[in-house]
Short mmCIF file of C-alpha atoms in Angstrom, two decimals:
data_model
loop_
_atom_site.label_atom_id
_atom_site.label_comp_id
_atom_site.label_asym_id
_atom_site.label_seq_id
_atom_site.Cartn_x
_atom_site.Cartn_y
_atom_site.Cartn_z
CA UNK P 828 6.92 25.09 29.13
CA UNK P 829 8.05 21.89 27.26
CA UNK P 830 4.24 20.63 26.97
CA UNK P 831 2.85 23.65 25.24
CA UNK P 832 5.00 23.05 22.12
CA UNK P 833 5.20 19.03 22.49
CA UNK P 834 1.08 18.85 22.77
CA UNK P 835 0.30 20.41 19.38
CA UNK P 836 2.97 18.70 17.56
CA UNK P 837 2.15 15.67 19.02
CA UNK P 838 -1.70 16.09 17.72
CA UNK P 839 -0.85 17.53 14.70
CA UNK P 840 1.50 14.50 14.01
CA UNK P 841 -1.15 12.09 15.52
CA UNK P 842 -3.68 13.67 13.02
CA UNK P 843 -1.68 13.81 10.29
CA UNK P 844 -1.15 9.93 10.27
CA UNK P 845 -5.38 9.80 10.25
CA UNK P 846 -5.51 11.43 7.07
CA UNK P 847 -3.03 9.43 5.43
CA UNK P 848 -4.16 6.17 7.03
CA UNK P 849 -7.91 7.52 5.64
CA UNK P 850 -6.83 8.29 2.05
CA UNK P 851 -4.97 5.04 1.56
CA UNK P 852 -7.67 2.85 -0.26
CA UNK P 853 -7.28 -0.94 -1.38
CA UNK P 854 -9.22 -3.43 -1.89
CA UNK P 855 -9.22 -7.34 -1.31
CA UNK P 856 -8.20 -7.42 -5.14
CA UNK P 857 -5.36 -4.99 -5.14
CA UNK P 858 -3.98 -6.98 -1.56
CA UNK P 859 -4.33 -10.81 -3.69
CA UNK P 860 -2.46 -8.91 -6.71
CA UNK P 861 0.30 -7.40 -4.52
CA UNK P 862 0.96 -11.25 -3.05
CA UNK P 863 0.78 -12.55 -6.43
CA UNK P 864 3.57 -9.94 -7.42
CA UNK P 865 5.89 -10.82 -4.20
CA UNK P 866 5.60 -14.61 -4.58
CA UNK P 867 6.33 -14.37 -7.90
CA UNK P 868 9.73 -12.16 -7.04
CA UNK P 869 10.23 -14.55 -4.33
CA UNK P 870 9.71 -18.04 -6.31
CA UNK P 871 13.20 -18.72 -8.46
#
């Protein structure tokens, strides 16, 4: 049955992306320094 190997791939890939999305930390700072970096590529 398709579903029995499509369900825990599906949650495993679902939970997965939690983790990642958990362990990726920034902070206001780091976000004003990153769009001080790309204007500055941006500006000629």
């Amino acid at each position: 049955n398709l579903a029995t190997l499509f369900l825990p791939i599906y949650c495993g890939l679902y939970l997965l992306g939690l983790v990642i999305v958990s362990k990726y930390r920034i902070t206001r700072e780091d976000h004003d320094a990153h769009l001080a970096q790309l204007n500055a590529r941006k500006a000629p």
